[in-house]
């Protein structure tokens, strides 16, 4: 006879009811992880601790509700009949296919509605959607479909305001087209110095909410403690009202702040995590926290699927092997006084190697300018992505000297300045836009024809976002994008990072099919790209 296991759950916590030691052992093993750095602790060194911890409470049988599905699956594999005890999910209050914009629903974008339907069916989960797949639109459809108090969470102010504008546009479109529910409603803001939550939809910063949830500091005067307590209570009261939480860039959820916020959203039965790259943290605990908060991946929308459907442009990659020769003119021009010797060896430390081998490498910078000049001559809008301000400033001067109309935007640039530069690229007022890491997320990028990855680095999340800057579907001409990157050979650190970036592209279906190495060249004319 098959043993029955009962699991009771709410929005936050699940609990195995009347489980024996065997069942508890299965769940504890599943929810255990290796603690990062545990091998350096005294207890681990003495053999008193094996370095593992767990999300499972043995005494009570409790665990975070996000693990309910994997726990159920694991127990079923072991031959148990699992029965879930839970209240039905709150009924969605909006139309099945809300008309949030004039684009409607088309076959190539059918995955967007499938994501929302899966959320309504399961209540919570991760939606792994490749960059360019329309995560913000999926979010907007879900908000309009569920139509319950919603909190959109992010760690970046630029994303918070981008989604505020997206929600407002969808509200206005629906209200203008006869959906009176949204008429007069506004989007609340928590963050950037604002505390203005709204009952329908609020966008919020994780950092702000985490700070407001802190316990009063007992070292402070009583009046200050009382103020902190009032702020905490006000925040808890609001979060208890939230029924739907959206986690943007959810690969960042592993941090403690996200976890604490989600833990007090006790009525948020709907939880949607949106990311192109889940489980990208370096330690097991952080990756498991994402599961604990939101549940497992429900739908995966890959780059290849979007490329094959024409939702994204088909990318073509060209890698240049480059050595090193010092860009003395650039060093002098930018008055770089910290360089000293310009010698770069294979064993040179990372920070110095980056400065010499990437920013002030004459060979590398010449290739960047040459590729940008050629792409601009063919009428392809160019985006050059750098990591450091001096590199962007140097390249801007070189491009302008080469006759390419260009602009550089960086971290201190105001949001309006960034958007104006993007508009100028879209409208042909400039031919090339140089951007720092602020271009990785939260910007409305026009149809870029050529992306030059000038900044190096190795982070997979950032690499996919930067490649994605060029993958927006092209309305005029062939739906292709050209991506230029480098294999840096003069230093061990730079070479290692280059190879890691290349491996990511080689192992991504939709990317890997079209890789060439200089001196092999892009076949512009075969792809329908001709000189302007």
Short mmCIF file of C-alpha atoms in Angstrom, two decimals:
data_model
loop_
_atom_site.label_atom_id
_atom_site.label_comp_id
_atom_site.label_asym_id
_atom_site.label_seq_id
_atom_site.Cartn_x
_atom_site.Cartn_y
_atom_site.Cartn_z
CA UNK A 1 0.00 0.00 0.00
CA UNK A 2 1.37 3.44 -0.93
CA UNK A 3 2.07 5.66 2.08
CA UNK A 4 0.29 9.01 2.11
CA UNK A 5 2.22 12.20 2.93
CA UNK A 6 0.25 15.33 3.66
CA UNK A 7 1.78 18.76 3.13
CA UNK A 8 -0.03 21.87 4.36
CA UNK A 9 1.05 25.19 2.87
CA UNK A 10 0.28 28.89 2.65
CA UNK A 11 1.98 31.70 0.76
CA UNK A 12 5.12 31.55 2.91
CA UNK A 13 5.52 28.21 4.64
CA UNK A 14 4.83 24.55 3.99
CA UNK A 15 4.74 21.81 6.61
CA UNK A 16 4.80 18.03 6.44
CA UNK A 17 1.98 16.76 8.65
CA UNK A 18 2.74 13.83 10.98
CA UNK A 19 5.81 12.71 9.02
CA UNK A 20 8.10 9.94 10.25
CA UNK A 21 11.90 10.13 10.35
CA UNK A 22 12.29 8.49 6.94
CA UNK A 23 10.17 11.13 5.20
CA UNK A 24 11.84 13.93 7.10
CA UNK A 25 15.22 12.57 6.11
CA UNK A 26 14.29 12.64 2.42
CA UNK A 27 13.13 16.26 2.63
CA UNK A 28 16.07 17.40 4.73
CA UNK A 29 18.51 15.87 2.27
CA UNK A 30 16.75 17.55 -0.66
CA UNK A 31 16.76 20.97 1.01
CA UNK A 32 20.34 20.84 2.31
CA UNK A 33 23.24 22.81 0.87
CA UNK A 34 26.93 23.37 1.38
CA UNK A 35 27.57 26.60 3.27
CA UNK A 36 29.94 28.88 1.40
CA UNK A 37 33.26 29.17 3.26
CA UNK A 38 32.29 26.52 5.80
CA UNK A 39 35.57 24.69 5.28
CA UNK A 40 37.38 27.57 6.99
CA UNK A 41 35.31 27.43 10.19
CA UNK A 42 36.75 25.95 13.40
CA UNK A 43 33.92 23.43 13.74
CA UNK A 44 34.48 22.15 10.19
CA UNK A 45 38.24 21.94 10.70
CA UNK A 46 37.73 19.96 13.91
CA UNK A 47 35.34 17.55 12.19
CA UNK A 48 32.40 18.62 14.38
CA UNK A 49 30.46 19.92 11.37
CA UNK A 50 30.36 18.73 7.77
CA UNK A 51 29.70 22.24 6.41
CA UNK A 52 26.06 21.68 5.41
CA UNK A 53 22.90 23.47 6.43
CA UNK A 54 19.27 23.07 5.38
CA UNK A 55 16.05 24.95 4.73
CA UNK A 56 14.13 22.16 6.52
CA UNK A 57 13.15 22.40 10.20
CA UNK A 58 13.31 18.84 11.52
CA UNK A 59 11.37 19.46 14.73
CA UNK A 60 8.39 21.16 13.08
CA UNK A 61 8.56 19.67 9.57
CA UNK A 62 8.42 23.17 8.09
CA UNK A 63 10.15 24.56 4.99
CA UNK A 64 9.69 27.58 2.68
CA UNK A 65 6.60 27.20 0.49
CA UNK A 66 8.59 27.68 -2.72
CA UNK A 67 10.05 24.21 -2.23
CA UNK A 68 6.63 22.54 -2.23
CA UNK A 69 6.78 21.39 -5.85
CA UNK A 70 10.31 19.88 -5.74
CA UNK A 71 9.54 18.23 -2.39
CA UNK A 72 6.34 16.77 -3.82
CA UNK A 73 8.21 15.50 -6.87
CA UNK A 74 10.97 13.92 -4.78
CA UNK A 75 8.56 12.16 -2.41
CA UNK A 76 6.51 10.90 -5.37
CA UNK A 77 9.68 9.41 -6.88
CA UNK A 78 10.23 7.57 -3.60
CA UNK A 79 6.78 6.01 -3.90
CA UNK A 80 4.77 8.26 -1.59
CA UNK A 81 1.32 9.63 -2.41
CA UNK A 82 1.53 13.35 -1.62
CA UNK A 83 -1.62 15.25 -0.73
CA UNK A 84 -1.47 19.05 -0.61
CA UNK A 85 -3.60 20.90 1.91
CA UNK A 86 -3.99 24.51 0.82
CA UNK A 87 -6.58 27.16 0.14
CA UNK A 88 -7.45 27.67 -3.52
CA UNK A 89 -5.56 30.45 -5.21
CA UNK A 90 -7.43 33.78 -5.29
CA UNK A 91 -9.41 34.07 -8.50
CA UNK A 92 -7.96 36.43 -11.11
CA UNK A 93 -10.21 39.45 -11.44
CA UNK A 94 -9.23 40.68 -14.91
CA UNK A 95 -10.00 39.46 -18.44
CA UNK A 96 -8.35 36.29 -19.74
CA UNK A 97 -6.57 38.18 -22.51
CA UNK A 98 -6.24 41.78 -21.29
CA UNK A 99 -5.73 44.33 -24.07
CA UNK A 100 -2.79 46.18 -22.52
CA UNK A 101 -1.44 47.71 -25.76
CA UNK A 102 -2.23 47.92 -29.48
CA UNK A 103 -0.01 44.92 -30.34
CA UNK A 104 -2.47 42.27 -29.22
CA UNK A 105 -1.63 38.57 -29.21
CA UNK A 106 0.20 36.95 -32.12
CA UNK A 107 1.51 33.39 -32.59
CA UNK A 108 5.20 34.29 -32.38
CA UNK A 109 4.61 35.80 -28.93
CA UNK A 110 2.25 33.10 -27.65
CA UNK A 111 4.72 32.19 -24.88
CA UNK A 112 3.88 35.46 -23.10
CA UNK A 113 0.29 34.43 -22.44
CA UNK A 114 1.45 30.88 -21.66
CA UNK A 115 3.65 32.30 -18.90
CA UNK A 116 0.69 34.14 -17.37
CA UNK A 117 -1.56 31.07 -17.61
CA UNK A 118 1.12 28.95 -15.92
CA UNK A 119 1.37 31.50 -13.11
CA UNK A 120 -2.39 31.45 -12.58
CA UNK A 121 -2.38 27.66 -12.56
CA UNK A 122 0.60 27.19 -10.21
CA UNK A 123 0.55 30.40 -8.18
CA UNK A 124 4.28 30.92 -8.19
CA UNK A 125 7.32 30.11 -10.25
CA UNK A 126 10.33 31.26 -12.22
CA UNK A 127 9.88 32.31 -15.83
CA UNK A 128 13.20 32.04 -17.61
CA UNK A 129 12.82 34.36 -20.58
CA UNK A 130 15.83 35.27 -22.71
CA UNK A 131 16.80 38.92 -23.03
CA UNK A 132 14.51 40.52 -25.61
CA UNK A 133 11.62 38.18 -24.94
CA UNK A 134 9.42 40.88 -23.41
CA UNK A 135 9.59 40.22 -19.68
CA UNK A 136 8.03 43.59 -18.93
CA UNK A 137 5.08 42.80 -21.22
CA UNK A 138 4.59 39.40 -19.57
CA UNK A 139 4.56 41.19 -16.24
CA UNK A 140 2.02 43.73 -17.47
CA UNK A 141 -0.30 41.03 -18.84
CA UNK A 142 -0.11 39.19 -15.51
CA UNK A 143 -0.90 42.34 -13.50
CA UNK A 144 -3.90 43.13 -15.67
CA UNK A 145 -5.09 39.51 -15.60
CA UNK A 146 -4.77 38.94 -11.85
CA UNK A 147 -5.81 42.48 -10.92
CA UNK A 148 -4.94 42.25 -7.24
CA UNK A 149 -2.64 44.41 -5.08
CA UNK A 150 0.72 44.08 -6.81
CA UNK A 151 4.31 44.88 -5.85
CA UNK A 152 7.00 44.95 -8.52
CA UNK A 153 10.44 44.49 -6.91
CA UNK A 154 13.84 45.37 -8.33
CA UNK A 155 17.27 46.41 -7.09
CA UNK A 156 17.78 49.05 -9.78
CA UNK A 157 16.19 52.48 -9.87
CA UNK A 158 16.30 52.61 -13.66
CA UNK A 159 14.26 49.40 -13.87
CA UNK A 160 11.82 50.65 -11.24
CA UNK A 161 11.02 53.78 -13.24
CA UNK A 162 10.97 51.90 -16.54
CA UNK A 163 8.29 49.55 -15.19
CA UNK A 164 6.38 52.45 -13.65
CA UNK A 165 6.11 53.98 -17.13
CA UNK A 166 5.17 50.60 -18.64
CA UNK A 167 2.40 50.05 -16.07
CA UNK A 168 1.07 53.58 -16.57
CA UNK A 169 0.99 53.14 -20.34
CA UNK A 170 -0.93 49.86 -20.02
CA UNK A 171 -3.37 51.37 -17.53
CA UNK A 172 -4.04 54.32 -19.82
CA UNK A 173 -4.52 52.10 -22.88
CA UNK A 174 -7.01 49.88 -21.04
CA UNK A 175 -8.89 52.83 -19.58
CA UNK A 176 -9.03 54.55 -22.98
CA UNK A 177 -10.44 51.38 -24.49
CA UNK A 178 -13.31 50.93 -22.07
CA UNK A 179 -11.78 49.15 -19.05
CA UNK A 180 -12.95 51.53 -16.35
CA UNK A 181 -11.16 49.64 -13.56
CA UNK A 182 -7.89 51.38 -14.48
CA UNK A 183 -9.36 54.85 -14.95
CA UNK A 184 -7.71 57.31 -12.57
CA UNK A 185 -5.43 54.71 -10.97
CA UNK A 186 -1.80 55.55 -10.35
CA UNK A 187 1.37 53.52 -9.85
CA UNK A 188 2.91 53.78 -6.39
CA UNK A 189 6.64 54.13 -5.75
CA UNK A 190 8.76 52.84 -2.88
CA UNK A 191 12.36 53.90 -3.31
CA UNK A 192 14.56 56.78 -4.43
CA UNK A 193 13.41 58.70 -1.36
CA UNK A 194 9.70 57.99 -1.92
CA UNK A 195 7.23 56.08 0.20
CA UNK A 196 4.00 56.22 -1.77
CA UNK A 197 2.52 52.72 -2.15
CA UNK A 198 -0.75 52.30 -4.03
CA UNK A 199 -3.39 49.63 -3.61
CA UNK A 200 -3.41 48.44 -7.23
CA UNK A 201 0.23 48.52 -8.43
CA UNK A 202 3.43 49.67 -6.74
CA UNK A 203 7.01 49.56 -7.98
CA UNK A 204 9.62 49.22 -5.25
CA UNK A 205 13.31 49.02 -4.53
CA UNK A 206 14.54 46.04 -2.54
CA UNK A 207 17.10 48.18 -0.71
CA UNK A 208 14.44 50.64 0.50
CA UNK A 209 12.08 47.95 1.77
CA UNK A 210 14.90 46.01 3.46
CA UNK A 211 16.00 49.16 5.29
CA UNK A 212 12.43 49.91 6.42
CA UNK A 213 12.03 46.37 7.76
CA UNK A 214 15.01 46.56 10.09
CA UNK A 215 14.39 46.23 13.81
CA UNK A 216 14.85 49.47 15.77
CA UNK A 217 18.47 50.18 16.68
CA UNK A 218 18.64 49.92 20.48
CA UNK A 219 21.74 52.12 20.57
CA UNK A 220 19.74 55.08 19.28
CA UNK A 221 17.72 57.55 21.43
CA UNK A 222 14.20 56.40 22.29
CA UNK A 223 12.59 58.91 19.95
CA UNK A 224 14.64 57.55 17.05
CA UNK A 225 13.81 53.97 18.05
CA UNK A 226 10.12 54.82 18.11
CA UNK A 227 10.37 56.37 14.64
CA UNK A 228 12.13 53.26 13.29
CA UNK A 229 9.47 51.06 14.87
CA UNK A 230 6.68 53.09 13.21
CA UNK A 231 8.39 52.81 9.83
CA UNK A 232 8.79 49.06 10.24
CA UNK A 233 5.16 48.62 11.28
CA UNK A 234 3.96 50.76 8.36
CA UNK A 235 6.02 48.64 5.96
CA UNK A 236 4.80 45.33 7.41
CA UNK A 237 1.21 46.53 7.16
CA UNK A 238 1.62 47.40 3.48
CA UNK A 239 3.43 44.16 2.57
CA UNK A 240 0.67 42.14 4.26
CA UNK A 241 -1.81 43.64 1.77
CA UNK A 242 0.18 42.56 -1.29
CA UNK A 243 -1.30 39.56 -3.13
CA UNK A 244 0.97 39.48 -6.19
CA UNK A 245 4.75 40.00 -6.15
CA UNK A 246 6.87 40.30 -9.29
CA UNK A 247 10.62 39.87 -8.96
CA UNK A 248 12.48 41.43 -11.88
CA UNK A 249 16.08 40.31 -12.59
CA UNK A 250 15.27 37.47 -10.22
CA UNK A 251 18.73 35.92 -10.42
CA UNK A 252 19.56 38.50 -7.74
CA UNK A 253 17.02 37.09 -5.28
CA UNK A 254 19.62 35.00 -3.43
CA UNK A 255 20.51 37.94 -1.22
CA UNK A 256 19.13 38.17 2.29
CA UNK A 257 17.14 41.35 1.60
CA UNK A 258 14.87 39.77 -1.01
CA UNK A 259 14.35 36.77 1.24
CA UNK A 260 13.28 38.85 4.24
CA UNK A 261 10.88 40.94 2.17
CA UNK A 262 9.20 37.94 0.56
CA UNK A 263 8.95 36.23 3.93
CA UNK A 264 6.65 38.97 5.28
CA UNK A 265 4.47 39.08 2.14
CA UNK A 266 2.21 36.63 3.91
CA UNK A 267 -0.74 37.02 1.54
CA UNK A 268 1.21 37.06 -1.73
CA UNK A 269 -0.08 33.77 -3.13
CA UNK A 270 0.98 34.87 -6.63
CA UNK A 271 4.76 35.20 -7.07
CA UNK A 272 6.38 35.67 -10.46
CA UNK A 273 10.17 35.63 -10.86
CA UNK A 274 11.38 36.95 -14.21
CA UNK A 275 14.96 36.41 -15.36
CA UNK A 276 16.97 35.22 -18.33
CA UNK A 277 19.52 33.55 -16.06
CA UNK A 278 18.27 31.96 -12.83
CA UNK A 279 20.59 30.20 -10.39
CA UNK A 280 23.63 32.28 -11.34
CA UNK A 281 24.88 32.90 -7.81
CA UNK A 282 28.19 31.45 -6.70
CA UNK A 283 26.89 29.57 -3.65
CA UNK A 284 24.20 26.93 -3.23
CA UNK A 285 22.34 28.76 -0.47
CA UNK A 286 21.71 31.87 -2.59
CA UNK A 287 20.46 29.80 -5.53
CA UNK A 288 18.15 27.82 -3.27
CA UNK A 289 16.75 31.01 -1.77
CA UNK A 290 15.33 31.89 -5.18
CA UNK A 291 13.46 28.57 -5.18
CA UNK A 292 12.38 29.15 -1.58
CA UNK A 293 10.84 32.52 -2.49
CA UNK A 294 9.20 31.68 -5.81
CA UNK A 295 9.22 27.97 -6.61
CA UNK A 296 10.87 26.25 -9.60
CA UNK A 297 11.22 27.20 -13.27
CA UNK A 298 7.81 26.79 -14.92
CA UNK A 299 8.56 28.00 -18.45
CA UNK A 300 11.83 28.51 -20.32
CA UNK A 301 11.96 30.75 -23.39
CA UNK A 302 15.37 30.36 -25.03
CA UNK A 303 17.34 32.64 -27.32
CA UNK A 304 17.08 30.08 -30.12
CA UNK A 305 13.30 29.94 -29.91
CA UNK A 306 13.04 33.72 -30.12
CA UNK A 307 15.55 33.91 -32.97
CA UNK A 308 13.81 31.17 -34.96
CA UNK A 309 10.49 32.97 -34.54
CA UNK A 310 11.94 36.29 -35.66
CA UNK A 311 11.25 37.89 -32.30
CA UNK A 312 14.99 38.49 -32.03
CA UNK A 313 17.48 39.26 -34.76
CA UNK A 314 19.84 36.42 -35.72
CA UNK A 315 23.28 37.24 -34.30
CA UNK A 316 26.61 36.78 -36.08
CA UNK A 317 29.75 36.85 -33.93
CA UNK A 318 33.27 37.83 -34.96
CA UNK A 319 36.19 37.32 -32.56
CA UNK A 320 39.47 39.19 -32.94
CA UNK A 321 42.65 37.73 -31.44
CA UNK A 322 44.57 40.73 -30.12
CA UNK A 323 47.90 41.13 -28.43
CA UNK A 324 49.09 44.31 -26.78
CA UNK A 325 50.73 47.53 -27.70
CA UNK A 326 50.40 50.51 -25.35
CA UNK A 327 48.05 53.29 -26.38
CA UNK A 328 50.41 56.05 -25.29
CA UNK A 329 48.40 58.71 -27.08
CA UNK A 330 45.31 57.68 -25.12
CA UNK A 331 47.21 57.69 -21.83
CA UNK A 332 48.53 61.19 -22.52
CA UNK A 333 45.19 62.46 -23.83
CA UNK A 334 43.29 61.39 -20.72
CA UNK A 335 46.16 62.44 -18.43
CA UNK A 336 46.27 58.97 -16.88
CA UNK A 337 48.87 59.49 -14.15
CA UNK A 338 48.59 56.11 -12.39
CA UNK A 339 50.01 53.96 -15.20
CA UNK A 340 53.74 54.41 -14.82
CA UNK A 341 55.34 51.61 -16.83
CA UNK A 342 53.28 50.37 -19.78
CA UNK A 343 54.70 46.87 -19.64
CA UNK A 344 52.04 44.13 -19.63
CA UNK A 345 53.08 40.54 -18.90
CA UNK A 346 51.17 37.29 -18.81
CA UNK A 347 51.29 37.26 -15.03
CA UNK A 348 50.39 40.92 -14.46
CA UNK A 349 47.62 41.29 -11.86
CA UNK A 350 44.04 41.68 -12.99
CA UNK A 351 43.40 45.37 -12.28
CA UNK A 352 46.59 46.58 -13.94
CA UNK A 353 46.17 44.08 -16.79
CA UNK A 354 42.67 45.38 -17.46
CA UNK A 355 43.79 49.00 -17.54
CA UNK A 356 46.65 48.28 -19.96
CA UNK A 357 45.27 45.36 -21.98
CA UNK A 358 41.72 46.65 -22.45
CA UNK A 359 41.48 50.41 -21.89
CA UNK A 360 44.91 51.49 -23.13
CA UNK A 361 45.60 48.79 -25.71
CA UNK A 362 46.27 50.45 -29.06
CA UNK A 363 45.71 47.22 -31.04
CA UNK A 364 42.35 46.60 -29.44
CA UNK A 365 41.11 50.18 -29.68
CA UNK A 366 42.08 50.37 -33.35
CA UNK A 367 39.96 47.29 -34.10
CA UNK A 368 37.01 48.78 -32.19
CA UNK A 369 37.18 52.01 -34.18
CA UNK A 370 37.67 50.19 -37.50
CA UNK A 371 34.65 47.92 -36.89
CA UNK A 372 32.52 50.90 -35.84
CA UNK A 373 33.55 52.96 -38.87
CA UNK A 374 32.72 50.11 -41.23
CA UNK A 375 29.35 49.33 -39.61
CA UNK A 376 28.39 53.02 -39.64
CA UNK A 377 29.32 53.25 -43.33
CA UNK A 378 26.81 50.48 -44.00
CA UNK A 379 24.05 52.30 -42.19
CA UNK A 380 24.16 49.99 -39.16
CA UNK A 381 23.57 51.77 -35.83
CA UNK A 382 26.49 50.85 -33.56
CA UNK A 383 26.55 50.31 -29.81
CA UNK A 384 29.93 50.03 -28.10
CA UNK A 385 29.78 48.72 -24.55
CA UNK A 386 32.56 49.50 -22.08
CA UNK A 387 33.03 48.91 -18.36
CA UNK A 388 35.03 51.97 -17.35
CA UNK A 389 34.47 55.66 -17.96
CA UNK A 390 37.97 56.42 -19.30
CA UNK A 391 37.59 53.77 -21.99
CA UNK A 392 34.36 55.34 -23.18
CA UNK A 393 35.86 58.82 -23.22
CA UNK A 394 38.88 57.62 -25.19
CA UNK A 395 36.76 55.78 -27.77
CA UNK A 396 34.40 58.71 -28.19
CA UNK A 397 37.33 60.95 -29.16
CA UNK A 398 38.73 58.33 -31.55
CA UNK A 399 35.38 57.80 -33.27
CA UNK A 400 34.74 61.50 -33.70
CA UNK A 401 38.23 61.91 -35.14
CA UNK A 402 37.41 59.06 -37.58
CA UNK A 403 34.29 60.92 -38.72
CA UNK A 404 31.71 58.82 -36.84
CA UNK A 405 28.98 60.83 -35.11
CA UNK A 406 29.00 59.40 -31.59
CA UNK A 407 28.01 59.98 -27.97
CA UNK A 408 29.07 58.45 -24.66
CA UNK A 409 26.70 57.90 -21.73
CA UNK A 410 27.83 56.60 -18.36
CA UNK A 411 26.78 56.09 -14.76
CA UNK A 412 26.46 59.76 -13.85
CA UNK A 413 24.42 60.56 -16.96
CA UNK A 414 20.85 61.55 -16.12
CA UNK A 415 18.03 59.25 -17.22
CA UNK A 416 16.76 61.84 -19.71
CA UNK A 417 20.28 62.20 -21.15
CA UNK A 418 20.57 58.45 -21.65
CA UNK A 419 17.20 58.21 -23.34
CA UNK A 420 17.95 61.20 -25.58
CA UNK A 421 21.19 59.52 -26.71
CA UNK A 422 19.26 56.35 -27.52
CA UNK A 423 16.69 58.36 -29.43
CA UNK A 424 19.49 60.06 -31.37
CA UNK A 425 20.88 56.66 -32.35
CA UNK A 426 17.43 55.50 -33.41
CA UNK A 427 16.83 58.62 -35.47
CA UNK A 428 20.25 58.58 -37.14
CA UNK A 429 21.45 61.79 -35.50
CA UNK A 430 24.42 59.80 -34.22
CA UNK A 431 25.92 56.66 -35.75
CA UNK A 432 27.47 55.13 -32.64
CA UNK A 433 26.53 55.14 -28.97
CA UNK A 434 29.14 54.23 -26.38
CA UNK A 435 27.65 53.04 -23.10
CA UNK A 436 28.89 51.79 -19.76
CA UNK A 437 27.15 49.17 -17.61
CA UNK A 438 24.06 51.40 -17.31
CA UNK A 439 23.15 50.05 -20.76
CA UNK A 440 22.95 46.48 -19.44
CA UNK A 441 19.38 46.76 -18.16
CA UNK A 442 16.41 49.08 -18.06
CA UNK A 443 16.85 51.00 -21.29
CA UNK A 444 14.68 51.10 -24.38
CA UNK A 445 17.32 50.21 -26.97
CA UNK A 446 16.57 50.92 -30.64
CA UNK A 447 17.30 48.48 -33.43
CA UNK A 448 21.10 48.32 -33.13
CA UNK A 449 22.86 46.67 -36.07
CA UNK A 450 26.32 46.16 -34.57
CA UNK A 451 27.32 45.61 -30.95
CA UNK A 452 30.99 45.86 -30.01
CA UNK A 453 31.78 44.26 -26.66
CA UNK A 454 34.71 46.53 -25.88
CA UNK A 455 34.67 46.09 -22.12
CA UNK A 456 35.72 42.46 -21.68
CA UNK A 457 34.74 40.85 -18.38
CA UNK A 458 33.35 37.38 -17.81
CA UNK A 459 29.97 37.63 -16.06
CA UNK A 460 27.39 35.54 -17.94
CA UNK A 461 24.37 37.60 -16.92
CA UNK A 462 25.98 40.83 -18.12
CA UNK A 463 27.25 39.22 -21.33
CA UNK A 464 23.80 37.99 -22.33
CA UNK A 465 22.29 41.39 -21.55
CA UNK A 466 24.93 43.16 -23.64
CA UNK A 467 24.52 40.83 -26.60
CA UNK A 468 20.79 41.35 -26.22
CA UNK A 469 21.24 45.08 -26.86
CA UNK A 470 21.67 44.19 -30.54
CA UNK A 471 19.01 41.51 -30.87
CA UNK A 472 15.92 43.69 -31.10
CA UNK A 473 14.05 42.68 -34.25
CA UNK A 474 14.81 44.85 -37.26
CA UNK A 475 11.80 46.39 -39.03
CA UNK A 476 13.71 47.44 -42.11
CA UNK A 477 16.21 45.20 -43.87
CA UNK A 478 17.47 41.77 -42.83
CA UNK A 479 16.71 40.69 -39.27
CA UNK A 480 20.35 40.18 -38.27
CA UNK A 481 22.82 41.68 -35.81
CA UNK A 482 26.62 41.70 -35.79
CA UNK A 483 28.51 41.22 -32.53
CA UNK A 484 32.23 41.90 -32.17
CA UNK A 485 34.30 40.56 -29.28
CA UNK A 486 37.94 39.85 -28.50
CA UNK A 487 40.24 37.05 -27.44
CA UNK A 488 42.90 38.86 -25.47
CA UNK A 489 46.19 36.96 -25.62
CA UNK A 490 48.73 39.14 -23.83
CA UNK A 491 47.73 38.38 -20.23
CA UNK A 492 46.52 35.23 -18.45
CA UNK A 493 43.60 36.96 -16.68
CA UNK A 494 42.36 38.68 -19.82
CA UNK A 495 42.71 35.51 -21.88
CA UNK A 496 40.82 33.44 -19.31
CA UNK A 497 37.93 35.91 -19.29
CA UNK A 498 37.87 35.99 -23.09
CA UNK A 499 37.64 32.22 -23.28
CA UNK A 500 34.83 32.18 -20.73
CA UNK A 501 32.83 34.69 -22.77
CA UNK A 502 33.44 32.69 -25.94
CA UNK A 503 32.35 29.45 -24.22
CA UNK A 504 29.03 31.03 -23.21
CA UNK A 505 28.32 31.93 -26.85
CA UNK A 506 29.53 28.54 -28.11
CA UNK A 507 27.17 26.76 -25.71
CA UNK A 508 24.08 28.83 -26.48
CA UNK A 509 21.83 27.47 -29.25
CA UNK A 510 20.94 30.34 -31.54
CA UNK A 511 24.32 31.96 -30.92
CA UNK A 512 26.73 29.12 -31.59
CA UNK A 513 25.75 28.54 -35.23
CA UNK A 514 27.33 31.77 -36.50
CA UNK A 515 30.79 32.30 -34.99
CA UNK A 516 33.84 33.34 -36.99
CA UNK A 517 37.38 34.34 -36.04
CA UNK A 518 39.32 37.16 -37.64
CA UNK A 519 40.70 37.39 -40.32
CA UNK A 520 37.48 35.66 -41.45
CA UNK A 521 34.92 38.39 -41.93
CA UNK A 522 31.17 38.96 -41.68
CA UNK A 523 29.48 38.14 -44.98
CA UNK A 524 27.52 41.37 -45.07
CA UNK A 525 26.41 41.11 -48.68
CA UNK A 526 25.23 37.51 -48.40
CA UNK A 527 23.10 38.62 -45.45
CA UNK A 528 21.58 41.46 -47.42
CA UNK A 529 23.53 44.30 -45.80
CA UNK A 530 24.96 46.77 -48.33
CA UNK A 531 26.86 50.00 -48.04
CA UNK A 532 24.67 52.98 -47.18
#
